[in-house]
């Protein structure tokens, strides 16, 4: 059986057709409030459950993979915002670095309700697409749906605690963490090293996870060189920026992933 799978890998560059093998991830749509009020912004969650050993991808999948996406079919007066992505794992797989989720993930999405949205029940529908990988990769898709009840007030629903759990896994946008960036050298053959210095204290494993640079005139490596600074409470993360055009970034969007004793902070 392994030999047969390996043959398919050669023919289909590592991605197996979903119709032949079938995606294993389960996708569903959860609504946070049991009752929502017109004019408010509420949250829904796209829940992905992966079998043991399988993973799906973050907004920037890294050197391999595809970010999960959803194409909405919503009633008039309801508008979806951007996905809020929990901090992922950084995975080294087949000498490639990717950013992924194992077991399960809740992708939280804000929905804005128009001021004149009438009371009643509304069907929220969307088509989800993802790529799931273990030793092989399988593209998956599913139609998800959930009901939203609109009334005169907003009431929390049965999933409120679950949403709170996943809110705690979102990047902290109010952190006062000390972070500085400085070019480590001049450009050489279209590449340039940059040092990101983070004051995090000892015993903290820290990684910088960049957002996608697709469409930009530069790219950033997903591998890193991590070392202690002269200050024992600071860590230096060195990344390589590549630019054939000679255009160098003035800012590098992304998040810091910090881990203490195996737990992500």
Tab-separated table of C-alpha atoms in Angstrom, residues 14 29 36 40 44 49 55 98 108 110 136 150 162 166 176 195 233 238:
chain	number	residue	atom	x	y	z
A	14	UNK	CA	2.476	15.293	-3.012
A	29	UNK	CA	-20.003	26.506	11.780
A	36	UNK	CA	-28.309	38.909	18.320
A	40	UNK	CA	-24.230	44.852	16.502
A	44	UNK	CA	-19.189	32.905	14.364
A	49	UNK	CA	-11.404	18.905	13.633
A	55	UNK	CA	-2.908	19.243	10.307
A	98	UNK	CA	5.075	25.324	7.784
A	108	UNK	CA	-13.300	33.213	14.678
A	110	UNK	CA	-16.922	38.735	13.009
A	136	UNK	CA	0.452	13.048	2.213
A	150	UNK	CA	-32.057	38.275	15.500
A	162	UNK	CA	-15.640	27.609	23.851
A	166	UNK	CA	-10.098	30.231	21.542
A	176	UNK	CA	3.929	45.806	25.786
A	195	UNK	CA	18.049	40.704	13.606
A	233	UNK	CA	16.844	38.288	29.164
A	238	UNK	CA	17.821	36.265	12.714
